[in-house]
Short mmCIF file of C-alpha atoms in Angstrom, two decimals:
data_model
loop_
_atom_site.label_atom_id
_atom_site.label_comp_id
_atom_site.label_asym_id
_atom_site.label_seq_id
_atom_site.Cartn_x
_atom_site.Cartn_y
_atom_site.Cartn_z
CA UNK C 1 -2.79 -4.71 -39.94
CA UNK C 2 -3.95 -7.19 -42.57
CA UNK C 3 -5.01 -6.10 -46.08
CA UNK C 4 -8.67 -6.72 -46.89
CA UNK C 5 -9.79 -8.41 -50.08
CA UNK C 6 -11.85 -5.38 -51.12
CA UNK C 7 -10.44 -1.95 -51.69
CA UNK C 8 -7.02 -2.65 -50.24
CA UNK C 9 -7.98 -1.10 -46.89
CA UNK C 10 -6.31 -2.62 -43.84
CA UNK C 11 -8.59 -4.65 -41.58
CA UNK C 12 -7.99 -5.27 -37.86
CA UNK C 13 -6.16 -8.54 -37.14
CA UNK C 14 -8.37 -11.37 -35.92
CA UNK C 15 -7.94 -14.30 -33.57
CA UNK C 16 -7.32 -16.46 -36.66
CA UNK C 17 -4.35 -14.23 -37.63
CA UNK C 18 -2.92 -14.60 -34.12
CA UNK C 19 -3.32 -18.40 -34.26
CA UNK C 20 -1.62 -18.60 -37.64
CA UNK C 21 1.26 -16.34 -36.52
CA UNK C 22 1.76 -18.34 -33.30
CA UNK C 23 1.44 -21.74 -35.00
CA UNK C 24 -1.32 -22.87 -32.62
CA UNK C 25 -5.04 -23.54 -32.86
CA UNK C 26 -7.70 -20.86 -32.52
CA UNK C 27 -8.88 -22.65 -29.35
CA UNK C 28 -5.44 -22.23 -27.76
CA UNK C 29 -5.50 -18.50 -28.49
CA UNK C 30 -8.98 -18.27 -26.98
CA UNK C 31 -7.84 -20.03 -23.79
CA UNK C 32 -4.88 -17.65 -23.46
CA UNK C 33 -7.20 -14.65 -23.84
CA UNK C 34 -9.49 -16.03 -21.14
CA UNK C 35 -6.90 -16.65 -18.47
CA UNK C 36 -4.42 -19.17 -19.85
CA UNK C 37 -5.99 -22.28 -18.29
CA UNK C 38 -4.79 -25.60 -19.72
CA UNK C 39 -2.18 -23.87 -21.93
CA UNK C 40 1.52 -24.75 -21.80
CA UNK C 41 3.98 -21.93 -20.99
CA UNK C 42 5.55 -22.27 -24.45
CA UNK C 43 2.19 -21.93 -26.20
CA UNK C 44 1.23 -18.97 -24.01
CA UNK C 45 4.51 -17.20 -24.84
CA UNK C 46 3.98 -17.88 -28.55
CA UNK C 47 0.45 -16.46 -28.46
CA UNK C 48 1.48 -13.35 -26.51
CA UNK C 49 4.32 -12.73 -28.98
CA UNK C 50 1.91 -13.15 -31.90
CA UNK C 51 -0.53 -10.67 -30.33
CA UNK C 52 2.26 -8.09 -30.10
CA UNK C 53 3.41 -8.70 -33.69
CA UNK C 54 -0.06 -8.59 -35.23
CA UNK C 55 -1.40 -5.77 -33.04
CA UNK C 56 -4.47 -7.84 -32.17
CA UNK C 57 -6.93 -6.14 -29.79
CA UNK C 58 -9.57 -8.14 -27.88
CA UNK C 59 -13.15 -7.46 -28.97
CA UNK C 60 -14.54 -7.00 -25.47
CA UNK C 61 -18.16 -6.83 -26.60
CA UNK C 62 -17.93 -10.14 -28.43
CA UNK C 63 -16.14 -11.77 -25.51
CA UNK C 64 -18.70 -10.49 -23.01
CA UNK C 65 -21.49 -12.11 -25.01
CA UNK C 66 -19.72 -15.46 -24.64
CA UNK C 67 -18.50 -15.20 -21.03
CA UNK C 68 -21.40 -13.24 -19.55
CA UNK C 69 -18.91 -10.77 -18.06
CA UNK C 70 -18.46 -7.05 -18.70
CA UNK C 71 -14.65 -7.17 -18.31
CA UNK C 72 -14.80 -3.98 -16.24
CA UNK C 73 -14.77 -3.06 -12.55
CA UNK C 74 -16.52 -0.23 -10.70
CA UNK C 75 -14.83 2.18 -8.27
CA UNK C 76 -17.76 3.30 -6.10
CA UNK C 77 -17.25 6.29 -3.81
CA UNK C 78 -20.22 6.92 -1.50
CA UNK C 79 -19.36 10.56 -0.81
CA UNK C 80 -20.47 13.90 -2.31
CA UNK C 81 -18.62 14.91 -5.48
CA UNK C 82 -16.84 17.82 -3.81
CA UNK C 83 -15.19 15.43 -1.34
CA UNK C 84 -13.58 13.51 -4.19
CA UNK C 85 -11.89 16.67 -5.43
CA UNK C 86 -10.94 17.95 -1.96
CA UNK C 87 -9.56 14.80 -0.34
CA UNK C 88 -6.28 13.66 -1.97
CA UNK C 89 -6.63 10.12 -0.57
CA UNK C 90 -9.42 9.28 -3.00
CA UNK C 91 -7.31 10.31 -5.98
CA UNK C 92 -4.32 8.31 -4.77
CA UNK C 93 -6.48 5.22 -4.25
CA UNK C 94 -8.21 5.62 -7.62
CA UNK C 95 -4.88 5.93 -9.42
CA UNK C 96 -3.47 2.86 -7.69
CA UNK C 97 -6.53 0.72 -8.47
CA UNK C 98 -6.51 1.88 -12.10
CA UNK C 99 -2.86 0.91 -12.47
CA UNK C 100 -3.34 -2.48 -10.80
CA UNK C 101 -6.27 -3.32 -13.08
CA UNK C 102 -4.41 -2.10 -16.17
CA UNK C 103 -1.95 -4.95 -15.64
CA UNK C 104 -4.91 -7.27 -16.29
CA UNK C 105 -6.23 -5.15 -19.19
CA UNK C 106 -9.39 -4.34 -17.20
CA UNK C 107 -10.87 -0.80 -17.29
CA UNK C 108 -12.10 0.91 -14.13
CA UNK C 109 -15.40 2.81 -14.07
CA UNK C 110 -15.53 5.74 -11.65
CA UNK C 111 -18.90 6.01 -9.81
CA UNK C 112 -19.86 8.77 -7.35
CA UNK C 113 -22.88 8.21 -5.09
CA UNK C 114 -23.18 11.07 -2.64
CA UNK C 115 -26.97 11.09 -2.36
CA UNK C 116 -29.60 8.48 -1.68
CA UNK C 117 -30.94 8.76 -5.25
CA UNK C 118 -27.44 8.30 -6.69
CA UNK C 119 -26.84 5.26 -4.51
CA UNK C 120 -30.11 3.66 -5.62
CA UNK C 121 -29.42 4.38 -9.29
CA UNK C 122 -25.89 3.03 -9.19
CA UNK C 123 -26.93 -0.04 -7.21
CA UNK C 124 -29.44 -0.85 -9.96
CA UNK C 125 -26.77 -0.30 -12.62
CA UNK C 126 -24.24 -2.55 -10.86
CA UNK C 127 -26.66 -5.37 -10.06
CA UNK C 128 -27.81 -5.37 -13.71
CA UNK C 129 -24.36 -6.78 -14.59
CA UNK C 130 -22.69 -3.73 -16.13
CA UNK C 131 -19.53 -4.39 -14.07
CA UNK C 132 -18.02 -7.65 -12.84
CA UNK C 133 -17.25 -6.37 -9.36
CA UNK C 134 -16.97 -3.26 -7.19
CA UNK C 135 -14.22 -1.55 -5.21
CA UNK C 136 -16.21 0.27 -2.49
CA UNK C 137 -14.67 3.33 -0.86
CA UNK C 138 -15.85 5.31 2.20
CA UNK C 139 -18.54 2.96 3.47
CA UNK C 140 -20.61 4.46 6.31
CA UNK C 141 -22.62 2.43 8.79
CA UNK C 142 -26.28 2.55 7.87
CA UNK C 143 -25.37 2.90 4.19
CA UNK C 144 -27.18 -0.02 2.52
CA UNK C 145 -24.96 -0.22 -0.58
CA UNK C 146 -22.54 -2.88 0.67
CA UNK C 147 -25.30 -5.12 2.01
CA UNK C 148 -27.43 -4.76 -1.15
CA UNK C 149 -24.53 -5.59 -3.44
CA UNK C 150 -23.51 -8.54 -1.27
CA UNK C 151 -27.07 -9.86 -1.21
CA UNK C 152 -27.22 -9.57 -5.00
CA UNK C 153 -24.08 -11.69 -5.33
CA UNK C 154 -21.91 -8.88 -6.73
CA UNK C 155 -18.17 -9.43 -6.02
CA UNK C 156 -17.21 -6.63 -3.67
CA UNK C 157 -14.13 -5.39 -1.81
CA UNK C 158 -14.36 -2.47 0.62
CA UNK C 159 -11.58 -0.09 1.56
CA UNK C 160 -11.76 -0.41 5.34
CA UNK C 161 -13.76 -2.92 7.36
CA UNK C 162 -17.48 -2.38 6.73
CA UNK C 163 -19.22 -1.73 10.04
CA UNK C 164 -21.81 -4.36 10.91
CA UNK C 165 -21.05 -6.79 8.08
CA UNK C 166 -18.27 -8.78 9.79
CA UNK C 167 -16.77 -11.42 7.52
CA UNK C 168 -19.57 -11.24 4.95
CA UNK C 169 -17.74 -8.70 2.75
CA UNK C 170 -14.11 -8.70 1.59
CA UNK C 171 -12.09 -5.69 2.72
CA UNK C 172 -8.58 -4.27 2.72
CA UNK C 173 -7.61 -1.84 5.47
CA UNK C 174 -4.64 -0.18 7.09
CA UNK C 175 -4.30 -0.94 10.80
CA UNK C 176 -6.07 2.25 11.94
CA UNK C 177 -6.04 1.46 15.63
CA UNK C 178 -2.33 0.58 15.74
CA UNK C 179 -1.45 3.69 13.72
CA UNK C 180 -3.36 5.88 16.17
CA UNK C 181 -1.57 4.20 19.08
CA UNK C 182 1.81 4.94 17.48
CA UNK C 183 0.94 8.61 17.03
CA UNK C 184 -0.32 9.13 20.59
CA UNK C 185 2.71 7.31 22.03
CA UNK C 186 4.92 9.64 19.97
CA UNK C 187 3.14 12.72 21.36
CA UNK C 188 3.52 11.38 24.89
CA UNK C 189 7.24 10.76 24.28
CA UNK C 190 7.61 14.49 23.64
CA UNK C 191 6.33 15.24 27.14
CA UNK C 192 2.83 16.28 26.02
CA UNK C 193 0.05 15.38 28.44
CA UNK C 194 -3.02 17.41 27.42
CA UNK C 195 -3.57 15.63 24.11
CA UNK C 196 -6.76 16.30 22.20
CA UNK C 197 -8.16 14.44 19.22
CA UNK C 198 -10.17 15.44 16.15
CA UNK C 199 -11.80 12.18 15.11
CA UNK C 200 -12.98 11.03 11.73
CA UNK C 201 -16.70 10.30 11.21
CA UNK C 202 -17.75 7.83 13.88
CA UNK C 203 -19.95 5.93 11.44
CA UNK C 204 -16.84 4.83 9.51
CA UNK C 205 -14.32 2.14 10.50
CA UNK C 206 -11.38 4.55 10.37
CA UNK C 207 -13.13 7.04 12.65
CA UNK C 208 -14.00 4.40 15.22
CA UNK C 209 -10.63 2.59 15.22
CA UNK C 210 -8.44 5.71 15.38
CA UNK C 211 -10.41 7.07 18.33
CA UNK C 212 -10.11 3.69 20.08
CA UNK C 213 -6.33 3.70 19.61
CA UNK C 214 -6.07 7.21 21.07
CA UNK C 215 -8.04 6.24 24.15
CA UNK C 216 -6.14 2.99 24.70
CA UNK C 217 -2.73 4.67 24.82
CA UNK C 218 -3.86 7.41 27.18
CA UNK C 219 -5.27 4.72 29.49
CA UNK C 220 -1.99 2.79 29.31
CA UNK C 221 -0.14 5.95 30.33
CA UNK C 222 -2.44 6.44 33.32
CA UNK C 223 -3.98 9.62 31.89
CA UNK C 224 -7.66 9.93 32.72
CA UNK C 225 -9.84 10.43 29.68
CA UNK C 226 -11.29 13.93 29.28
CA UNK C 227 -14.20 14.14 26.86
CA UNK C 228 -13.62 17.86 26.46
CA UNK C 229 -10.51 16.88 24.49
CA UNK C 230 -12.48 14.78 21.99
CA UNK C 231 -14.19 16.49 19.04
CA UNK C 232 -15.48 14.88 15.86
CA UNK C 233 -14.83 15.80 12.24
CA UNK C 234 -15.74 14.50 8.82
CA UNK C 235 -12.27 14.30 7.22
CA UNK C 236 -12.69 17.75 5.60
CA UNK C 237 -10.35 20.70 6.11
CA UNK C 238 -13.23 22.84 7.40
CA UNK C 239 -14.15 20.29 10.09
CA UNK C 240 -10.54 20.25 11.28
CA UNK C 241 -10.56 24.02 11.59
CA UNK C 242 -13.84 23.98 13.53
CA UNK C 243 -12.58 21.13 15.72
CA UNK C 244 -9.43 23.02 16.68
CA UNK C 245 -11.44 26.11 17.61
CA UNK C 246 -13.69 23.97 19.80
CA UNK C 247 -10.71 22.33 21.52
CA UNK C 248 -9.14 25.71 22.31
CA UNK C 249 -12.40 26.98 23.78
CA UNK C 250 -12.86 23.84 25.91
CA UNK C 251 -9.24 23.31 26.97
CA UNK C 252 -6.99 26.37 26.54
CA UNK C 253 -4.11 24.40 28.14
CA UNK C 254 -4.04 21.78 25.37
CA UNK C 255 -0.47 20.96 24.29
CA UNK C 256 -0.97 18.38 21.49
CA UNK C 257 -3.62 17.16 19.04
CA UNK C 258 -3.95 13.90 17.18
CA UNK C 259 -5.95 14.59 14.02
CA UNK C 260 -7.50 11.60 12.23
CA UNK C 261 -6.62 12.83 8.72
CA UNK C 262 -3.99 15.08 7.17
CA UNK C 263 -6.61 17.19 5.42
CA UNK C 264 -8.34 17.92 8.74
CA UNK C 265 -4.92 18.63 10.24
CA UNK C 266 -4.42 21.41 7.68
CA UNK C 267 -7.56 23.04 9.08
CA UNK C 268 -6.27 22.54 12.63
CA UNK C 269 -3.03 24.33 11.75
CA UNK C 270 -4.96 27.27 10.27
CA UNK C 271 -7.04 27.63 13.43
CA UNK C 272 -3.99 27.50 15.70
CA UNK C 273 -2.16 30.09 13.59
CA UNK C 274 -5.16 32.40 13.78
CA UNK C 275 -5.27 31.94 17.57
CA UNK C 276 -1.57 32.77 17.90
CA UNK C 277 -0.57 29.24 18.95
CA UNK C 278 2.81 28.11 17.59
CA UNK C 279 3.23 24.60 16.18
CA UNK C 280 5.03 22.64 17.52
CA UNK C 281 6.34 24.95 20.26
CA UNK C 282 2.96 25.53 21.94
CA UNK C 283 0.94 22.66 20.49
CA UNK C 284 2.23 19.56 18.67
CA UNK C 285 0.03 18.29 15.82
CA UNK C 286 -0.02 14.78 14.37
CA UNK C 287 -2.05 13.68 11.35
CA UNK C 288 -2.99 10.43 9.67
CA UNK C 289 -2.63 9.18 6.05
CA UNK C 290 0.68 10.66 4.83
CA UNK C 291 -1.25 12.13 1.92
CA UNK C 292 -0.05 15.06 -0.24
CA UNK C 293 -1.80 17.28 2.34
CA UNK C 294 0.89 16.34 4.89
CA UNK C 295 3.81 17.77 2.92
CA UNK C 296 1.90 20.82 1.65
CA UNK C 297 0.97 21.80 5.24
CA UNK C 298 2.98 24.47 7.02
CA UNK C 299 4.70 23.23 9.08
CA UNK C 300 4.91 19.84 7.36
CA UNK C 301 2.94 17.23 9.26
CA UNK C 302 4.15 14.38 11.37
CA UNK C 303 1.68 11.71 10.36
CA UNK C 304 0.82 8.03 10.07
CA UNK C 305 1.58 6.59 6.63
CA UNK C 306 -1.06 4.37 5.07
CA UNK C 307 0.47 2.08 2.40
CA UNK C 308 -1.81 3.30 -0.40
CA UNK C 309 0.00 1.40 -3.17
CA UNK C 310 -0.37 -1.87 -1.29
CA UNK C 311 -3.97 -1.11 -0.30
CA UNK C 312 -5.03 -0.52 -3.92
CA UNK C 313 -3.06 -3.53 -5.21
CA UNK C 314 -4.57 -5.80 -2.56
CA UNK C 315 -8.09 -4.52 -3.22
CA UNK C 316 -7.72 -5.41 -6.89
CA UNK C 317 -6.13 -8.79 -6.12
CA UNK C 318 -8.87 -9.78 -3.68
CA UNK C 319 -11.63 -8.58 -6.03
CA UNK C 320 -10.28 -10.48 -9.04
CA UNK C 321 -9.98 -13.61 -6.91
CA UNK C 322 -13.59 -13.21 -5.82
CA UNK C 323 -14.73 -12.67 -9.42
CA UNK C 324 -12.90 -15.92 -10.15
CA UNK C 325 -14.97 -17.76 -7.55
CA UNK C 326 -12.95 -17.48 -4.33
CA UNK C 327 -14.53 -16.72 -0.93
CA UNK C 328 -14.43 -13.27 0.73
CA UNK C 329 -11.12 -12.32 2.33
CA UNK C 330 -9.79 -9.68 4.73
CA UNK C 331 -6.38 -8.00 4.54
CA UNK C 332 -5.03 -5.65 7.23
CA UNK C 333 -1.80 -3.79 6.42
CA UNK C 334 0.64 -2.13 8.83
CA UNK C 335 1.07 1.64 9.10
CA UNK C 336 4.21 3.70 9.78
CA UNK C 337 4.93 6.83 11.83
CA UNK C 338 6.52 9.58 9.69
CA UNK C 339 8.13 12.39 11.69
CA UNK C 340 8.19 15.91 10.31
CA UNK C 341 8.08 19.49 11.62
CA UNK C 342 4.71 19.63 13.39
CA UNK C 343 5.82 17.65 16.48
#
């Protein structure tokens, strides 16, 4: 802190103090604070060292008036509030994005839009310029948010490929279809032949792609598709429980189930236990995500690992590049089969 000329009270250090400490001009300090363009490495190191020594903190409000940017990013989840607290994937993704943005000294604003009114209100807020870009999570087909933000010129990166928007919107996704193929091949390798599936919502990219992977592998193995073995869920534990009960009623001879999320798989396990079916002896169960729900399940779940740390880091990288003027981009990351006790 620097002593003020009146009253001896310390005043916050200014950009002038940083420039004086670093032995550079105020303009050089300003360029470092705004991305380091046209600044030599030596000058940048000197300014960063001076910032640490003086304790200088950027006045974001003043900078936003000059740059026209808010210096913040929105994390927009288009699901009901209770889903955020129930599904551990959202928390893992939020934490990863927060950490990745913290490296750039950019705060993340959490936004929940589970109803049509909430979506309209938040779309107005975002397009008014209160955030520089949006990380969009859980985008359903028919949900107008992605298209409205894109049309308004808001930098946007979706988690998962937005249905119907093609290459118009940046996205980062795990390879859902390939992960599903790996799980179904694993179940087949165990000698299971009556393999059911509890899908995710079929208006989401993950729901569509994981079901497609399941069907492709069964076809490759020469197993005729049986629609009685296909039930849909919504990624909630309750929908997994209901899906398992429906599968047992339709196909009592079922010997394996691929479940499109670990949280739904917890519900599947509850239903099988209640019905007196042993896992994995009677029915093998495979999940998807490798979320905390997989290791808290009993038995622990064999599942498909999504690389959440890489997904969140790539979402932030692609969004910041787009804010900086780059074109939309798509990133698809590989998944991994993780074997545990349920198969």
